Tab-separated table of C-alpha atoms and ligand atoms in Angstrom:
chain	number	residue	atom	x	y	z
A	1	UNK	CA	0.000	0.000	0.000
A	2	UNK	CA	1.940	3.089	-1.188
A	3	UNK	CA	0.024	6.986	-1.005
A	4	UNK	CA	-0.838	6.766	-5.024
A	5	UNK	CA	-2.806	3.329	-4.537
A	6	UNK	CA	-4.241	4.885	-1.525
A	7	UNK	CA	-5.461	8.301	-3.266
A	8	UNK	CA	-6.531	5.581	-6.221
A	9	UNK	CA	-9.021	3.881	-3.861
A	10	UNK	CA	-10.504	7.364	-2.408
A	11	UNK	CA	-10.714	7.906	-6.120
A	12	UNK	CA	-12.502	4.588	-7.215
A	13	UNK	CA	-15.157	5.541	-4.087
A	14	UNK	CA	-16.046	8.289	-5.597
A	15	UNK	CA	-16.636	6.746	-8.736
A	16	UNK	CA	-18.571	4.293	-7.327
A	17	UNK	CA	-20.849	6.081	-4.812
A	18	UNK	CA	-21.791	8.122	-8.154
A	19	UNK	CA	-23.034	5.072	-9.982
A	20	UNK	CA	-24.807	3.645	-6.878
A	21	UNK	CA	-26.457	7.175	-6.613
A	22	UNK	CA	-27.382	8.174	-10.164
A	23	UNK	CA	-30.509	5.300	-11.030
A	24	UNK	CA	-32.347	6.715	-7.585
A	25	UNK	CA	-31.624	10.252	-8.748
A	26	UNK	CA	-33.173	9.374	-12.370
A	27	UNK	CA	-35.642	8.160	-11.441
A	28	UNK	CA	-36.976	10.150	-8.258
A	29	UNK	CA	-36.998	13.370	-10.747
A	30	UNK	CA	-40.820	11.605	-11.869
A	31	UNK	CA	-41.625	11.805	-8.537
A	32	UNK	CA	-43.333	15.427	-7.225
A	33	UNK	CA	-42.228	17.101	-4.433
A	34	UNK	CA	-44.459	18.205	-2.009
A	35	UNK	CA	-42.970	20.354	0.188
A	36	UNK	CA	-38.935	21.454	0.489
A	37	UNK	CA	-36.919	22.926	3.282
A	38	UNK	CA	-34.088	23.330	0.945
A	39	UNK	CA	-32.994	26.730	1.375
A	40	UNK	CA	-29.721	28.931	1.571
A	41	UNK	CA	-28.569	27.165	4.211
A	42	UNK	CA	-29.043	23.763	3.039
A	43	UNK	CA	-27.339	24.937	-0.697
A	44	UNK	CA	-24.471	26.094	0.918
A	45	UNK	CA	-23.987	23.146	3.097
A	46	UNK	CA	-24.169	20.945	0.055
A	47	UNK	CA	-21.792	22.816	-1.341
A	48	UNK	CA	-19.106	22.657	0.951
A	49	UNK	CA	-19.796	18.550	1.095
A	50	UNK	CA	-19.104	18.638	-2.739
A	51	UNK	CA	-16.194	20.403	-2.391
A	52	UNK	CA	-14.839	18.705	1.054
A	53	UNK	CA	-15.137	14.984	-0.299
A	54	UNK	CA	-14.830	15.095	-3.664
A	55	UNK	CA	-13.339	18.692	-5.294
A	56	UNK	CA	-10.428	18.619	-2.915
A	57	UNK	CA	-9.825	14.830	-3.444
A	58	UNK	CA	-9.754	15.064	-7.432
A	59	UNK	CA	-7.944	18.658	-7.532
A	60	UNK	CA	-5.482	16.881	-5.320
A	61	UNK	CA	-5.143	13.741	-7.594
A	62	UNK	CA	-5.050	16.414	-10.558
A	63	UNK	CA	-2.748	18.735	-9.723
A	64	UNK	CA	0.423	19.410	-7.157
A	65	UNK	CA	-1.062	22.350	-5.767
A	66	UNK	CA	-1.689	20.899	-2.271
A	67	UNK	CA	1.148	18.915	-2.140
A	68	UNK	CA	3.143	21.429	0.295
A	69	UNK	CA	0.021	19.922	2.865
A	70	UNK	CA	1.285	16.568	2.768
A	71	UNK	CA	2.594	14.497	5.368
A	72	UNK	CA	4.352	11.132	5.824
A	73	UNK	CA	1.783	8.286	4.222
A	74	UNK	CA	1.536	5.268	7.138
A	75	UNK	CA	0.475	2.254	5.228
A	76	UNK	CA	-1.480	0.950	7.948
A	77	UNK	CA	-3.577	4.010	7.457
A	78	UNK	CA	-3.886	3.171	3.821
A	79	UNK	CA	-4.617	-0.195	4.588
A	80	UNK	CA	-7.207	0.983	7.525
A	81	UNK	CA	-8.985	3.148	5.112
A	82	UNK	CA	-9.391	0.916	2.596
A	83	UNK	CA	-11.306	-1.430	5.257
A	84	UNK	CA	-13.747	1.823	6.371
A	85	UNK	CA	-13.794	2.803	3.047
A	86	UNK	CA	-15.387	-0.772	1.734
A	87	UNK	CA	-17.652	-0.724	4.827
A	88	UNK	CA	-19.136	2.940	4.034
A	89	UNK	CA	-19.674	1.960	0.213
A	90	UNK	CA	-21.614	-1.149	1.256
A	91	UNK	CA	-23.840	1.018	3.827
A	92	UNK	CA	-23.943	3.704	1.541
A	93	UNK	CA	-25.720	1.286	-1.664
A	94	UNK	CA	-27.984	-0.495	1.278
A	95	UNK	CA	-29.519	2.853	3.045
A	96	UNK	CA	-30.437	3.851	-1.310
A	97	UNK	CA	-31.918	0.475	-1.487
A	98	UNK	CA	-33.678	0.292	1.547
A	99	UNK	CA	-34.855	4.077	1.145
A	100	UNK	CA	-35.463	3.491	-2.491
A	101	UNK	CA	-37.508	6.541	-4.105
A	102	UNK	CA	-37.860	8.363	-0.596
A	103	UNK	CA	-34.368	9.794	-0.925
A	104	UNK	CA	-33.608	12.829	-1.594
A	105	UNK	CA	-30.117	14.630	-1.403
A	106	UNK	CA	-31.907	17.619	0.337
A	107	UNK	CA	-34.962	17.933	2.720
A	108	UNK	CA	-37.522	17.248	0.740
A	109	UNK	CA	-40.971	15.347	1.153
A	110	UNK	CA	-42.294	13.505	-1.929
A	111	UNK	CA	-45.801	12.613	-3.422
A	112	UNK	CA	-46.626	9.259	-1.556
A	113	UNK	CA	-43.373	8.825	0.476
A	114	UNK	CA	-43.338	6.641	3.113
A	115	UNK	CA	-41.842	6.169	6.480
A	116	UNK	CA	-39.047	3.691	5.933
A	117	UNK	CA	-38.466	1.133	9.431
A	118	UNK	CA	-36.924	-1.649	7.873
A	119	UNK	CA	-33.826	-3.287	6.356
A	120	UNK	CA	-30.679	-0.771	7.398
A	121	UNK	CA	-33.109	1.882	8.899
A	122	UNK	CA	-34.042	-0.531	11.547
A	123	UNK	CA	-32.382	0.096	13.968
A	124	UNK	CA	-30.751	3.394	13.020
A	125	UNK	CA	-32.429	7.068	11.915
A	126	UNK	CA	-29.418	7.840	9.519
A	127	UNK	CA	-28.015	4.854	7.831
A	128	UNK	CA	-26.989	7.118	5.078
A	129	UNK	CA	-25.451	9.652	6.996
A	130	UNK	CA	-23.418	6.774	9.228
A	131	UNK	CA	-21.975	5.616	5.293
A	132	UNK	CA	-20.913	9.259	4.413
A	133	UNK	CA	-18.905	9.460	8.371
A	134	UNK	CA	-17.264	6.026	7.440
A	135	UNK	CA	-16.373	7.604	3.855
A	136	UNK	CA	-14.993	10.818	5.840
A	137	UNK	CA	-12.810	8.751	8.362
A	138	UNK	CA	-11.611	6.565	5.495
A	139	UNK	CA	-10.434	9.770	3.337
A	140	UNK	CA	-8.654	10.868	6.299
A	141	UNK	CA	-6.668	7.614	6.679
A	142	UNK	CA	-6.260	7.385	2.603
A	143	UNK	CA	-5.367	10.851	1.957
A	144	UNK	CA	-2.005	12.214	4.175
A	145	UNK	CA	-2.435	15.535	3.329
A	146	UNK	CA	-3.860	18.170	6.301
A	147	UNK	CA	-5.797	20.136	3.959
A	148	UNK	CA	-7.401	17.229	2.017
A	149	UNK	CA	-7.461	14.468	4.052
A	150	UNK	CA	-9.586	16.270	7.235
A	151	UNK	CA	-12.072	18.118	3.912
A	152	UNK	CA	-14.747	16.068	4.206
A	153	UNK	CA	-15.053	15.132	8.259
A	154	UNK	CA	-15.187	19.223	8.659
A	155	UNK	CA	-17.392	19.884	5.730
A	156	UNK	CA	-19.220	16.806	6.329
A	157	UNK	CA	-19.230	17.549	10.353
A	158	UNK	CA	-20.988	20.561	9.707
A	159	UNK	CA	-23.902	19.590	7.725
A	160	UNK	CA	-24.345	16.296	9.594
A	161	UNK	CA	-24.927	18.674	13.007
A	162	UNK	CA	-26.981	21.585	11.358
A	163	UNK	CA	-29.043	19.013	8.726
A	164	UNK	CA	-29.808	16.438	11.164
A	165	UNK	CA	-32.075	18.523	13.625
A	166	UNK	CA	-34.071	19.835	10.754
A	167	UNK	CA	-34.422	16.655	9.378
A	168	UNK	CA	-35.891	14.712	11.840
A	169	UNK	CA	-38.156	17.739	12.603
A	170	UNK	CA	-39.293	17.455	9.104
A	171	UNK	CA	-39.574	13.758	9.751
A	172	UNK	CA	-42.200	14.235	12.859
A	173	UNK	CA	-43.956	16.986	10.954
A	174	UNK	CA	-45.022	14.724	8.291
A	175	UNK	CA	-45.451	11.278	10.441
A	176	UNK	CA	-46.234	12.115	13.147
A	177	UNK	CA	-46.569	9.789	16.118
A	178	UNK	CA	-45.158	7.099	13.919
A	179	UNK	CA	-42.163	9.172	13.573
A	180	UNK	CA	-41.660	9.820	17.582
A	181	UNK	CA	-42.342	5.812	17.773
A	182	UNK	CA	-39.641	5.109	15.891
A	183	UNK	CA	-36.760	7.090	17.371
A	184	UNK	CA	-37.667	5.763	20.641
A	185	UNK	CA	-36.357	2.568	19.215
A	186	UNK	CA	-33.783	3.462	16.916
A	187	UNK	CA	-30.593	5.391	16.932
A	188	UNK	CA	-29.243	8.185	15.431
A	189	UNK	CA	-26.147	6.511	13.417
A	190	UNK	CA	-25.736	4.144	15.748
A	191	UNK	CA	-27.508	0.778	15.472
A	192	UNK	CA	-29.170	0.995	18.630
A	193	UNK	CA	-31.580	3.657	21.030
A	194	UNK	CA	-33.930	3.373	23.910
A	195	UNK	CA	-35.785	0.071	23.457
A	196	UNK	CA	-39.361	0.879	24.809
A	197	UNK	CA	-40.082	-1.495	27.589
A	198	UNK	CA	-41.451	-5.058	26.437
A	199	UNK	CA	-44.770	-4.728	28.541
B	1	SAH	N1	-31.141	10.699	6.942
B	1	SAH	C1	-31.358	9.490	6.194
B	1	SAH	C2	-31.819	9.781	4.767
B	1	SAH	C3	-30.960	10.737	3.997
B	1	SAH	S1	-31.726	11.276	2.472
B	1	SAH	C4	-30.123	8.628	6.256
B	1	SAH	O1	-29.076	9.134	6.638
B	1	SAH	O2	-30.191	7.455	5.921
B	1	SAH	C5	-32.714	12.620	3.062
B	1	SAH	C6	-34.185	12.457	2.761
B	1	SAH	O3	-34.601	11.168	3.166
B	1	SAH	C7	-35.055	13.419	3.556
B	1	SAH	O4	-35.362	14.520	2.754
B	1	SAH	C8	-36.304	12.628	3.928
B	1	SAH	O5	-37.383	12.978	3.086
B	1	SAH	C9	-35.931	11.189	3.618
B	1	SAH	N2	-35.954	10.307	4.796
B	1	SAH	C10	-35.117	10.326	5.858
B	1	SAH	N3	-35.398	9.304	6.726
B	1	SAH	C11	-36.432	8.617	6.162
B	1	SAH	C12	-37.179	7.468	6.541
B	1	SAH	N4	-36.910	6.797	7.681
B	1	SAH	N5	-38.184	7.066	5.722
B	1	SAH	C13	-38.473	7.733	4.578
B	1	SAH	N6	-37.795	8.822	4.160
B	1	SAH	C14	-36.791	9.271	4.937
């Protein structure tokens, strides 16, 4: 494991997280939306994700403008975020599959969307969101640069803390009781919360 086959894999995630996301983007643009909370904030915050995890990554890979960043490249590290890195693309296609045309990559509220409990979202609120923090730790084990190795977890940091709040009041807005229900037994990104008592 040398720093180039490292900043290849970062590389091939990218690629791949693309093609696991572009068939649910195609096809949810059929689907109305019914109402949006996607506003300056959230534009901005999108933004800075783009340009955290994958902009940095590719100028990085492109160029040898960020190179006076770098550091010494641990292969353990390499070989460490390799391991996250698999982990977060496997979580990442499961949380599309089990959300299937109820994603969105804003907060949004479809025509006819439904309150997804199973598969992945069992036992955690944010399957999704857990996929993108495994992505962020693995480019900071792949990448041993300063600038672009720690990109996404800020960028990534920030929306996760300022998105999530709004999200899951968006969540109990539109379901409810059923909502509250289920993160009593669920966790945030963690695969377990308060389990109700059995009675
Ligand atoms: N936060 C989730 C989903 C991210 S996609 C995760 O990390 O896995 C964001 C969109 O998913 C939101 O706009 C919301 O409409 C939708 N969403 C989030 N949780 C959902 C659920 N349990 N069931 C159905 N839709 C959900």
């Amino acid at each position: 494991m040398d720093r180039t086959l490292a900043l290849g894999i970062l590389l091939a995630a990218i690629l791949l997280s693309s093609l696991i996301r572009t068939p649910y983007a195609l096809r949810r643009r059929r689907i109305k939306i019914n109402s949006s909370d996607k506003d300056l904030q959230e534009r901005i915050l999108l933004g800075l994700a783009g340009l955290g995890m994958m902009l940095l990554p590719l100028v990085y890979a492109a160029t040898s403008w960020l190179d006076f960043a770098d550091y010494g490249f641990q292969p353990w590290a390499g070989w460490a975020g390799s391991f996250i890195m698999m982990a977060a693309m496997w979580l990442f296609w499961r949380s599309h599959h089990d959300l299937g045309d109820n994603w969105s990559v804003t907060l949004e509220i479809r025509d006819q969307q439904g309150l997804v409990t199973h598969g992945v979202y069992r036992s955690m609120r944010h399957p999704m969101y857990a996929s993108i923090w495994l992505w962020c730790i693995a480019q900071a084990l792949l990448v041993a640069n300063w600038l672009v190795g720690p990109a996404g977890l800020v960028a990534f940091g920030l929306m996760y803390w300022l998105r999530v709040p709004r999200e899951e009041a968006m969540m109990l807005r539109e379901f409810g009781n059923e909502y509250a229900q289920y993160m009593q037994r669920s966790g945030r990104i963690l695969p377990f919360g308060q389990h109700p008592p059995a009675h």
